[in-house]
Tab-separated table of C-alpha atoms and ligand atoms in Angstrom:
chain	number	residue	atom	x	y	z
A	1	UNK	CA	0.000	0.000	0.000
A	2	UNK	CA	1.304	3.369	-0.795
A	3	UNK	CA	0.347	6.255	1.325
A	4	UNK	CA	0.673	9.614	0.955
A	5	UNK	CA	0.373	12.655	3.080
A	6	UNK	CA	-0.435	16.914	2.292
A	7	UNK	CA	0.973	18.441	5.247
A	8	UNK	CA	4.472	18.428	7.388
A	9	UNK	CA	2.640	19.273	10.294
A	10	UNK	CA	2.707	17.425	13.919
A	11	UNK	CA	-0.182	15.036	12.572
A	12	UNK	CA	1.511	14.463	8.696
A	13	UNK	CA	5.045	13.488	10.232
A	14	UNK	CA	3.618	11.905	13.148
A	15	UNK	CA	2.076	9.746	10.948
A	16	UNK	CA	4.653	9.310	8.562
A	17	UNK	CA	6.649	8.323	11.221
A	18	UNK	CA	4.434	5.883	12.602
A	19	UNK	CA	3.681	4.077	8.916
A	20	UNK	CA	7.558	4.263	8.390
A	21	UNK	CA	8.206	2.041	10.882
A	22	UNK	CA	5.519	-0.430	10.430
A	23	UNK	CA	7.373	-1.028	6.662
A	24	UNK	CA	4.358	1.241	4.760
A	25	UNK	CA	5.329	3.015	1.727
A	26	UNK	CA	4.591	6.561	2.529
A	27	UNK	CA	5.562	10.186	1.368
A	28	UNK	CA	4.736	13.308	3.271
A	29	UNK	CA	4.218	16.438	0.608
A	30	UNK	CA	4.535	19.470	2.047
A	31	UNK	CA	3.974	23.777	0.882
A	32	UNK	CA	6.715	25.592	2.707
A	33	UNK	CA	9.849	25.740	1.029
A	34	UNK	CA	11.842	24.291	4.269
A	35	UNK	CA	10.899	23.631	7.601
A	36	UNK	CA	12.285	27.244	8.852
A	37	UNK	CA	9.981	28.891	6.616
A	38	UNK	CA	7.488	31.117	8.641
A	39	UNK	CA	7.528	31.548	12.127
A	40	UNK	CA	7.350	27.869	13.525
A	41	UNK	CA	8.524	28.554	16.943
A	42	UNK	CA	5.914	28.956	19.694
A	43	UNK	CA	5.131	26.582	22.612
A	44	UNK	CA	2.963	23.912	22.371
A	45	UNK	CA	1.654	21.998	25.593
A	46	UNK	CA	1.726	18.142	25.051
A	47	UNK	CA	-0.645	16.500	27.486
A	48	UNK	CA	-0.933	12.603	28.407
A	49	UNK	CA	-3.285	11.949	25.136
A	50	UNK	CA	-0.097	13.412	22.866
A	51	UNK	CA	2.293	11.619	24.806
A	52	UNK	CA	0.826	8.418	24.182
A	53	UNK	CA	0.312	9.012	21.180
A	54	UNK	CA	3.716	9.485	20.635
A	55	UNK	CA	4.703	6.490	22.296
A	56	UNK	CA	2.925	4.073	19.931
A	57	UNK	CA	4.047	6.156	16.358
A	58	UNK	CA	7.880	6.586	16.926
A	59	UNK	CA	10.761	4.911	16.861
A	60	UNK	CA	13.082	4.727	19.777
A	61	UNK	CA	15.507	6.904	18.011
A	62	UNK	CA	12.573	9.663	17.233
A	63	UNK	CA	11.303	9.902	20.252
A	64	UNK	CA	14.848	10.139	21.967
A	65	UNK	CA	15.289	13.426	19.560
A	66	UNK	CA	11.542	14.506	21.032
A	67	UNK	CA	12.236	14.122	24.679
A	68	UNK	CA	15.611	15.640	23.833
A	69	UNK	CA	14.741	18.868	22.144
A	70	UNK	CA	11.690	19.412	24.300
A	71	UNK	CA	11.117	21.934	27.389
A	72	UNK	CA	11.806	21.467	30.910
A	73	UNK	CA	8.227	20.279	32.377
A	74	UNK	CA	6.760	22.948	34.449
A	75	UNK	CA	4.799	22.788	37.774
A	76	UNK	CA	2.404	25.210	37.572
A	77	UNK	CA	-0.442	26.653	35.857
A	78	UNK	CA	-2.104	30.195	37.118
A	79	UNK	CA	-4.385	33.398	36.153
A	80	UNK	CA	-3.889	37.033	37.185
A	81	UNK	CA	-5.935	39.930	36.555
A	82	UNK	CA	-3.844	43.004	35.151
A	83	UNK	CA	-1.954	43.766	38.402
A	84	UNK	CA	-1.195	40.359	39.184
A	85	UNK	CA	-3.225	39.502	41.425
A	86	UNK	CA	-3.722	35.752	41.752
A	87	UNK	CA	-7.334	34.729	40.341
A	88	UNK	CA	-6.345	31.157	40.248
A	89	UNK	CA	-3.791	28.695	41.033
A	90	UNK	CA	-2.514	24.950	40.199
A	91	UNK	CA	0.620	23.515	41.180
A	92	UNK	CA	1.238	19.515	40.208
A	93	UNK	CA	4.334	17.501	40.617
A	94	UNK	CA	7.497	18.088	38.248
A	95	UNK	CA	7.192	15.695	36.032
A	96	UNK	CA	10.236	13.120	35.366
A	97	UNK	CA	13.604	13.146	32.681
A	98	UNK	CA	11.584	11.714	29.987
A	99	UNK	CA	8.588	13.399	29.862
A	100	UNK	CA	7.479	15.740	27.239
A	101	UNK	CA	4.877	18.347	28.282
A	102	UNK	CA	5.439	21.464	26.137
A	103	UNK	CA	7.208	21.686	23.124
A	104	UNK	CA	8.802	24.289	20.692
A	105	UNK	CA	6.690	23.707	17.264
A	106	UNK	CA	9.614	24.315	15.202
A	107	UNK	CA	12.474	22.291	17.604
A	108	UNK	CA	9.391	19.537	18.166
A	109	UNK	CA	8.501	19.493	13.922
A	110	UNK	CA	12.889	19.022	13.373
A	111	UNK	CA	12.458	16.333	16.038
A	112	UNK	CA	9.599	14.637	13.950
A	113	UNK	CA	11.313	14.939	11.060
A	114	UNK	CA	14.507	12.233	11.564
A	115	UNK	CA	15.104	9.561	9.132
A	116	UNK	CA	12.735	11.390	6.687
A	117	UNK	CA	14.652	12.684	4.519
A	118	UNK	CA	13.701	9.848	1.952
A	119	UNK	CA	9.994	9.829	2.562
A	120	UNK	CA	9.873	14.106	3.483
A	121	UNK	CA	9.003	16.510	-0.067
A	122	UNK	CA	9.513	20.104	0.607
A	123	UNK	CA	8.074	22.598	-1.843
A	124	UNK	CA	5.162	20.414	-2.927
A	125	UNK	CA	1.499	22.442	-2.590
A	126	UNK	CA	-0.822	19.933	-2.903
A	127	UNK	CA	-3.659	21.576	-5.308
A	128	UNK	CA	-6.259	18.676	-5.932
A	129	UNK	CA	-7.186	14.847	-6.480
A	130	UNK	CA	-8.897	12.596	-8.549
A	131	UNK	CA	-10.217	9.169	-7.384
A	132	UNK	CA	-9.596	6.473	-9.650
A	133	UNK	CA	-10.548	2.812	-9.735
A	134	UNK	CA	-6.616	1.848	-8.872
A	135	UNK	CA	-6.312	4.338	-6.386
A	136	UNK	CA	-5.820	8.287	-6.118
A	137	UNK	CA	-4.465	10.763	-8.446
A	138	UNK	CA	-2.565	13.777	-6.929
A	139	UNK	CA	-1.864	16.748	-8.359
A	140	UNK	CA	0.735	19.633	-6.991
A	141	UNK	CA	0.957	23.440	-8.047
A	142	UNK	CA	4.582	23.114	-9.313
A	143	UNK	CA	2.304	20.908	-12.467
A	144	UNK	CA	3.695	17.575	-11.096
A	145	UNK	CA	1.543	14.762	-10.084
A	146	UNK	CA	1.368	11.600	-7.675
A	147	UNK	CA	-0.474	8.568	-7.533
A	148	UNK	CA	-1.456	6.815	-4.320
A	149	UNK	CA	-3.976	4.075	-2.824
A	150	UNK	CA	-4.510	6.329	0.674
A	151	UNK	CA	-4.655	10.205	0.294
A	152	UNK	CA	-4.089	11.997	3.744
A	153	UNK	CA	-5.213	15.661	4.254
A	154	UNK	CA	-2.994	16.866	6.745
A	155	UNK	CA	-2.743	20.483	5.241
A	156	UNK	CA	-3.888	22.452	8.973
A	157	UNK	CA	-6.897	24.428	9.528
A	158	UNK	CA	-7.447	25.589	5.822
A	159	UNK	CA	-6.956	22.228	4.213
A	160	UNK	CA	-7.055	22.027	0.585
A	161	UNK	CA	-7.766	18.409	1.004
A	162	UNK	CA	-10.512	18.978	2.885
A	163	UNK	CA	-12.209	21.431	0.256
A	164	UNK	CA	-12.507	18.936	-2.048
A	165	UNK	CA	-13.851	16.526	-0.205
A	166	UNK	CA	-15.869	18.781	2.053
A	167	UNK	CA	-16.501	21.725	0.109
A	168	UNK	CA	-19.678	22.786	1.906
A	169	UNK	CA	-17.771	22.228	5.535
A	170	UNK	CA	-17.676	25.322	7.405
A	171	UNK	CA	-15.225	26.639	9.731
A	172	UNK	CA	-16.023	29.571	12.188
A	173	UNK	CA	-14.086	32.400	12.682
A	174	UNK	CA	-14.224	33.365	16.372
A	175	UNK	CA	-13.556	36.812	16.331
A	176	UNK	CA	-10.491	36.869	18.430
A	177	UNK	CA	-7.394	37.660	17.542
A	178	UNK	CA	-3.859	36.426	18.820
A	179	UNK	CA	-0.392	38.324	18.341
A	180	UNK	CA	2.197	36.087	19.240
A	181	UNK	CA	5.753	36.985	20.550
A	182	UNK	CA	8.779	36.024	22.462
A	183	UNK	CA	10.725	37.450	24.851
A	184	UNK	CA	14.129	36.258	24.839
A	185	UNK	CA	15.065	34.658	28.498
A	186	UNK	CA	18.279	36.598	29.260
A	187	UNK	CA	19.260	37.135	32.650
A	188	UNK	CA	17.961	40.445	33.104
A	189	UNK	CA	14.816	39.075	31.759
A	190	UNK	CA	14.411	36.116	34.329
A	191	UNK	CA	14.982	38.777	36.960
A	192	UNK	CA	12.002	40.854	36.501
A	193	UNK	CA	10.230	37.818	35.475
A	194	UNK	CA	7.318	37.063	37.675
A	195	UNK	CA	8.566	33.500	39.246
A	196	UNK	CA	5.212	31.844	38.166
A	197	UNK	CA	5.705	32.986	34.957
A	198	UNK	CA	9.026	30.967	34.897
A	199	UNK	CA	7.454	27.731	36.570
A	200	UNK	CA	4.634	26.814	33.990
A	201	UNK	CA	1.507	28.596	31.761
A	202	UNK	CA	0.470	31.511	33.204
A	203	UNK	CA	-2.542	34.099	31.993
A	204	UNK	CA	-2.899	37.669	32.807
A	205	UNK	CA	-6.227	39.263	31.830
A	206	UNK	CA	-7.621	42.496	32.462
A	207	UNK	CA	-11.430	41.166	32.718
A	208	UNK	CA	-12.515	43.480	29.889
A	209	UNK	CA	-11.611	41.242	27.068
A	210	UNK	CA	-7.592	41.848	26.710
A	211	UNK	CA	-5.465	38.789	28.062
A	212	UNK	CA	-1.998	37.848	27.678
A	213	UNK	CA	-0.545	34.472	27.715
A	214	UNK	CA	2.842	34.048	29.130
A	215	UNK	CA	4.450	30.246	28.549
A	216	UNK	CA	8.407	29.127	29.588
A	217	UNK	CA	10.254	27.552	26.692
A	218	UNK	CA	13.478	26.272	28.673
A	219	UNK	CA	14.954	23.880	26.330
A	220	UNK	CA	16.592	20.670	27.579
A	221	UNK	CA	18.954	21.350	24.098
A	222	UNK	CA	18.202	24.323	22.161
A	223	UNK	CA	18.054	24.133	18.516
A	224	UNK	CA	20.915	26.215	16.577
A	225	UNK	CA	18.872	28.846	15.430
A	226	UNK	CA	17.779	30.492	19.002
A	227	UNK	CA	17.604	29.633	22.673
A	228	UNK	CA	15.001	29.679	25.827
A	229	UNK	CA	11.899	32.393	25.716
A	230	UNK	CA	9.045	33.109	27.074
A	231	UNK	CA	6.134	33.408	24.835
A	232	UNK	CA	3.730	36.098	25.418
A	233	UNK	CA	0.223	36.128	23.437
A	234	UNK	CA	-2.225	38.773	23.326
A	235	UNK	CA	-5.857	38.008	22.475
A	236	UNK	CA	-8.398	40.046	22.152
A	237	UNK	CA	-11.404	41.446	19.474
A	238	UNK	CA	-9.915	43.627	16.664
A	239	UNK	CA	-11.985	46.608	18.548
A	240	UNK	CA	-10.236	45.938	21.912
A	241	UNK	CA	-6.930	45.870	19.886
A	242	UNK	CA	-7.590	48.460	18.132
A	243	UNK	CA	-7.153	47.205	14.210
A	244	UNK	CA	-8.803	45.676	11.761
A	245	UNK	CA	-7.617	42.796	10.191
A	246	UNK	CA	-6.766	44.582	6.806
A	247	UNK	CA	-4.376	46.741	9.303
A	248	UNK	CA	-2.975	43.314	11.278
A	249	UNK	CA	-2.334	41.407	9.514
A	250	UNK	CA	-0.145	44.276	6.694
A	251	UNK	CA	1.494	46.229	9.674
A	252	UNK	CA	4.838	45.735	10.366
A	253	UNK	CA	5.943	43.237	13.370
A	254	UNK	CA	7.281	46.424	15.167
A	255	UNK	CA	3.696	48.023	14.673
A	256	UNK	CA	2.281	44.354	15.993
A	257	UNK	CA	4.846	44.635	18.876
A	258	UNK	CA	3.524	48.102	19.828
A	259	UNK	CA	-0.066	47.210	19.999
A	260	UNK	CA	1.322	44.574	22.695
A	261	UNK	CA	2.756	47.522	24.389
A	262	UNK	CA	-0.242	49.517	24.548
A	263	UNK	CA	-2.279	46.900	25.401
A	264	UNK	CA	-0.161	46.449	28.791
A	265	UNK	CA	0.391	50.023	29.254
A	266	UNK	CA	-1.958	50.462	32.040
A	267	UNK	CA	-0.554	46.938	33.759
A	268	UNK	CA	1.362	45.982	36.658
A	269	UNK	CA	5.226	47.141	36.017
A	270	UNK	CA	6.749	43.265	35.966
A	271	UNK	CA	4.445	42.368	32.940
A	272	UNK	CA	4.863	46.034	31.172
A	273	UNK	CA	8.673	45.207	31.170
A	274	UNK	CA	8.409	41.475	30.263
A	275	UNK	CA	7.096	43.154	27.121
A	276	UNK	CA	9.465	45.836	26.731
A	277	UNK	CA	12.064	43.353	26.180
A	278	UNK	CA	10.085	41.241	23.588
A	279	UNK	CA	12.038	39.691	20.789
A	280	UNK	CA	10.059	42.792	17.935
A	281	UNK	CA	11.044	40.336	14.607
A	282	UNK	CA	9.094	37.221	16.220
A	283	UNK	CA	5.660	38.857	16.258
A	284	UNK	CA	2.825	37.922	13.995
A	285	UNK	CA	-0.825	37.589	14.295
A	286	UNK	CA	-3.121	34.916	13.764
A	287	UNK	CA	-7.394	34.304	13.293
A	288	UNK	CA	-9.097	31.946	16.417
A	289	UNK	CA	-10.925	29.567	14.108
A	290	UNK	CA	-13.013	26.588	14.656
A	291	UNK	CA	-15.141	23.695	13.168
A	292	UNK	CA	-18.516	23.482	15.529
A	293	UNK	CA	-19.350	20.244	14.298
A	294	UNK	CA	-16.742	17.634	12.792
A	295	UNK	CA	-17.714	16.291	9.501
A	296	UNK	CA	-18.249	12.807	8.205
A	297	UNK	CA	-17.088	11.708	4.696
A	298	UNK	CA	-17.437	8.524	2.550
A	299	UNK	CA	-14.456	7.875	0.621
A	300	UNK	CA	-12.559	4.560	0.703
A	301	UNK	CA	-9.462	6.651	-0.130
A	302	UNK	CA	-9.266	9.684	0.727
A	303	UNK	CA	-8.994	10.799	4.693
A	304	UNK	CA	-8.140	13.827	6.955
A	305	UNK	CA	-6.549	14.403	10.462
A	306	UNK	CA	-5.785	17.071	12.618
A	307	UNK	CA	-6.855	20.772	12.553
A	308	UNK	CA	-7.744	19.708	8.686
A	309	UNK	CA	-10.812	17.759	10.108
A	310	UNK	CA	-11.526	19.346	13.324
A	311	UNK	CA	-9.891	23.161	13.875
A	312	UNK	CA	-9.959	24.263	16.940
A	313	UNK	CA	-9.043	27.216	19.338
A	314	UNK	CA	-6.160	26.813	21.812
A	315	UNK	CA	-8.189	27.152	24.318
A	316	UNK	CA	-8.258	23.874	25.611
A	317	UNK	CA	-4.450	23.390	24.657
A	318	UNK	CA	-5.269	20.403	22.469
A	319	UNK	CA	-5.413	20.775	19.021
A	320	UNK	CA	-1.817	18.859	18.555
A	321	UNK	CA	-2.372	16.715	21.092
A	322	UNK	CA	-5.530	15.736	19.025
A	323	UNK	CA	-3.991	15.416	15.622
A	324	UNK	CA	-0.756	13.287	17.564
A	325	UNK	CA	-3.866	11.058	18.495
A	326	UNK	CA	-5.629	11.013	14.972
A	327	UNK	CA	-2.287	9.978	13.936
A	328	UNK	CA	-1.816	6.903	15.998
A	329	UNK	CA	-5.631	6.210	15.500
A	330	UNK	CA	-4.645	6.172	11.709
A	331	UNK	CA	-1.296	4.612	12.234
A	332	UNK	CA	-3.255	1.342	13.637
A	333	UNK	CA	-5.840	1.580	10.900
A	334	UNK	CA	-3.488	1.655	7.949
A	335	UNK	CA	-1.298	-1.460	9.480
A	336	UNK	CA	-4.057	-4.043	10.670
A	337	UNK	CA	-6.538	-3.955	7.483
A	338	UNK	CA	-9.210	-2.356	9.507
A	339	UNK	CA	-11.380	-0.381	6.847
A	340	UNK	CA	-10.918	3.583	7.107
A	341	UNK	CA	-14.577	4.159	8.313
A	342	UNK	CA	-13.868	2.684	11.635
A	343	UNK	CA	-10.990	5.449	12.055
A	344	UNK	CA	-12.979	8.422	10.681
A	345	UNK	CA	-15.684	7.726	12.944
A	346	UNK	CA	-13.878	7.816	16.245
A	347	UNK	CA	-11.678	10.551	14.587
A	348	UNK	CA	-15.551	12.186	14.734
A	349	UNK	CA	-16.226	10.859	18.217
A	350	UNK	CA	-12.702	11.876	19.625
A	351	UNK	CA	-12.750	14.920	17.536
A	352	UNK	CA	-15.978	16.038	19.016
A	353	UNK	CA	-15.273	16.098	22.360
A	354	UNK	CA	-12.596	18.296	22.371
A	355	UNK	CA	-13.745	20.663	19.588
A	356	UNK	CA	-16.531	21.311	21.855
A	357	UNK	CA	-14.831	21.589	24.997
A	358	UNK	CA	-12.029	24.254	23.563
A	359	UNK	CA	-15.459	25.863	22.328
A	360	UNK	CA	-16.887	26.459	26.034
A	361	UNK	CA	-13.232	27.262	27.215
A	362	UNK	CA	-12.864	29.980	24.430
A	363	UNK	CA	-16.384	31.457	25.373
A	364	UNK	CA	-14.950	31.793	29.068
A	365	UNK	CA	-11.290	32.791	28.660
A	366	UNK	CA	-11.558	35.317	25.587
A	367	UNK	CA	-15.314	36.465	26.834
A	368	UNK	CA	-17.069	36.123	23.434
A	369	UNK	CA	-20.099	34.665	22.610
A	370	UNK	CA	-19.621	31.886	19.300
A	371	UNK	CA	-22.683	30.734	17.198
A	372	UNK	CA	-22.733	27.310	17.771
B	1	FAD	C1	0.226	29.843	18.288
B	1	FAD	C2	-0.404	28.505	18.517
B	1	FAD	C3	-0.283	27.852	19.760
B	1	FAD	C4	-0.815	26.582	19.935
B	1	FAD	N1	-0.671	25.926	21.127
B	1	FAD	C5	-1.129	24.648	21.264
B	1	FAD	C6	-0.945	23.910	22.482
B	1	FAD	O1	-0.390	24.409	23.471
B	1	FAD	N2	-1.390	22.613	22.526
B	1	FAD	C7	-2.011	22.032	21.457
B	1	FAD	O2	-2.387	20.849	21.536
B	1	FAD	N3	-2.208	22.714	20.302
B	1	FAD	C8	-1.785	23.999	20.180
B	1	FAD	N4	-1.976	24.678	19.014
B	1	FAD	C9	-2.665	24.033	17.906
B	1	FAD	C10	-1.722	23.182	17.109
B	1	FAD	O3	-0.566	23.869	16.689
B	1	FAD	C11	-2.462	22.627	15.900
B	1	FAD	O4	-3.702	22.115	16.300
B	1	FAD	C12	-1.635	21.508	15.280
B	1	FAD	O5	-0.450	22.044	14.750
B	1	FAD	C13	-2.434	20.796	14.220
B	1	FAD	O6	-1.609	19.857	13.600
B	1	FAD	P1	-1.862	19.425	12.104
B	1	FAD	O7	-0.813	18.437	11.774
B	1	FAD	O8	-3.278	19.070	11.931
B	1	FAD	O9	-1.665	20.762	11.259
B	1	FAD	P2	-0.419	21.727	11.179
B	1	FAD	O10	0.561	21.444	12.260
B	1	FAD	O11	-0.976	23.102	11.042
B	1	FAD	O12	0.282	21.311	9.814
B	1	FAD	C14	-0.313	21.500	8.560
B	1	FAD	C15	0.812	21.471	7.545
B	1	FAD	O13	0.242	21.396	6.246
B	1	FAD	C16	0.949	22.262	5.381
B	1	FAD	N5	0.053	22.593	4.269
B	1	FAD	C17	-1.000	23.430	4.271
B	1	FAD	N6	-1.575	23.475	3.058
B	1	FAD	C18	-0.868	22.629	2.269
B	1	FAD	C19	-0.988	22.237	0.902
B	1	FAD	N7	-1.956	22.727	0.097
B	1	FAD	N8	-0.095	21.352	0.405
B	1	FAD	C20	0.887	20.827	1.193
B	1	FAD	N9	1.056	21.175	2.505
B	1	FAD	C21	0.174	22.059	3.030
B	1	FAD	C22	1.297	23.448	6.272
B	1	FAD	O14	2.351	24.233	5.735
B	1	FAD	C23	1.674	22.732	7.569
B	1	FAD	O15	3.034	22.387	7.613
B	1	FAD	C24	-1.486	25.975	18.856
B	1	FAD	C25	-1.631	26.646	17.626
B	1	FAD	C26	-1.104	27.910	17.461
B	1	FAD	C27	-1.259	28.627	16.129
């Protein structure tokens, strides 16, 4: 059986990496032009279900590079209102060597990427399909073409595959809007540092719809190209930010940077200067968006995972801990024979759940109301 997959993302590779080893023929196809194209470093918390999932898709070797390049585990997760003022408050137990509970996207996506150089296309947009008898017909932007018996869409939140196959699917834009930053953990920094904000996720709001989201990335080994941050998100309406999206998402990263700024400028000093000393050339802004309900589908060949089936906001810190578990899910359906509407409908099931529970978290922690 050959396999192929539209998207380098955590799902794509996880999967690839899980099909690898079982002896599948399978090629990953993905847009970007390398894996450093765009801004592919932010923090991503891997829970249990991810870990797991994990567990069962990579090789030893893989997951040594994983547990390697991930983030010291934290023991902490709290909210503050604007002048830090504790609102609430959970500490657990550090958790052990070889645990991975946040990530770096782009240290975690060079992790999932060993030993696939052979099996790994960069540069390939995947632009449609045709279903044949034999199999599946793929065709790229560049004008060249594949042919496989198992098309995966694992092309994110605005999967192509998942236009074709779904074009009446919709998928909700939330109204909120993130910017997304760093802030470099120098010494100086770590000194004015709040020390929660050091220990695990931490989120500031100021109860009238602005928030910021401040997570440690302390590397157990850095990748080459930078070293240990803090990110720092702001959310909030394009009214409480003050721009439209035309303006957003065309400004420059130093305009971005300064709406950060003014956001906080009313805030308690420690955060004010946290953002003072944010890394300007990381910022960029992204759209909340979200299935409400997860789609079925009928082909025998053709199949999605990840935020290409369900999208979902961050606010239940799951959407790539749900596409790590499509991928095993998928994993065990390509290797045993099972047929692929067994795995799309607990993909649905799964899928569900969490879709809906990120919805109801989103509703609470950005204060907006979504048409469900
Ligand atoms: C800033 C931020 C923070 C987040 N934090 C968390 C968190 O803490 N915990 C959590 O669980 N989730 C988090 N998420 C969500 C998580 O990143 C996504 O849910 C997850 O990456 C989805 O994985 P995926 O493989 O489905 O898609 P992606 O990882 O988005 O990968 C899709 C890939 O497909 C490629 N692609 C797109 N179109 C095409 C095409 N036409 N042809 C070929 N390739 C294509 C893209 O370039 C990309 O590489 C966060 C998301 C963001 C944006």
């Amino acid at each position: 059986m050959k396999v192929a997959i539209m998207g380098a993302g955590i799902g794509g590779l996880a999967l690839a990496q899980g099909l690898l080893k079982a002896g599948v023929d399978v090629k990953v196809f993905e847009r970007d032009p390398s894996p450093r194209h765009r801004n592919q470093g932010y923090r991503i918390h891997i829970s249990p279900v991810g870990e797991e999932a994990l567990a069962a898709v990579l090789p030893d070797a893989v997951r040594r590079r994983v547990i390697a390049t991930a983030t010291r585990p934290g023991d902490l997760v709290a909210g503050f209102d604007a002048q830090l003022n504790v609102q609430f408050e959970q500490e657990f137990p550090v958790a052990g060597p070889d645990a991975v509970t946040s990530v770096d996207r782009y240290a975690f996506r060079r992790a999932l990427m060993t030993g696939l150089d052979d099996v790994l296309e960069f540069g390939k947009q995947f632009e449609s399909y045709v279903e044949t008898p034999d199999g599946v017909e793929i065709s790229f932007a560049d004008g060249t073409s594949a042919v496989a018996d198992v098309l995966v869409g694992a092309d994110g939140v605005g999967s192509r595959v998942r236009g074709h196959l779904l074009p009446e699917h919709e998928v909700v834009d939330i109204g909120v809007r993130c910017i997304y930053g760093k802030v470099p953990l120098t010494k100086a920094v770590r000194s004015i540092a709040p020390p929660a904000f050091l220990r695990g996720f931490c989120f500031a709001s100021d109860g009238a719809g602005t928030g910021v989201a401040f997570g440690p990335v302390v590397f157990r080994e850095p990748p080459t190209e930078y070293g240990d941050y803090l990110m720092a998100v702001l959310t909030g309406t394009n009214e409480v930010l003050g721009a439209s999206d035309d303006e957003l998402f065309t400004m420059s990263r130093a305009d971005l940077w300064d709406i950060v700024t003014r956001s906080v400028a009313s805030w308690h000093p420690a955060i004010r200067s946290l953002i003072d000393a944010g890394q300007v050339d990381a910022a960029f802004p992204i759209t909340l968006r979200t299935c409400i309900e997860v789609p079925s589908w009928s082909s025998e060949r053709v199949t999605l995972l990840g935020d290409a089936v369900h999208p979902m906001t961050p606010a239940a810190g799951a959407g790539a801990n749900t596409a790590l578990w499509d991928a095993a899910r998928l994993t065990k359906a390509l290797t045993s024979g099972e047929d692929l509407a067994s795995y799309q409908q607990d993909v649905i099931t799964n899928g569900q759940a969490v879709v809906t529970e990120s919805l109801h978290n989103a509703e609470r922690l950005f204060r907006v109301s979504i048409p469900v």
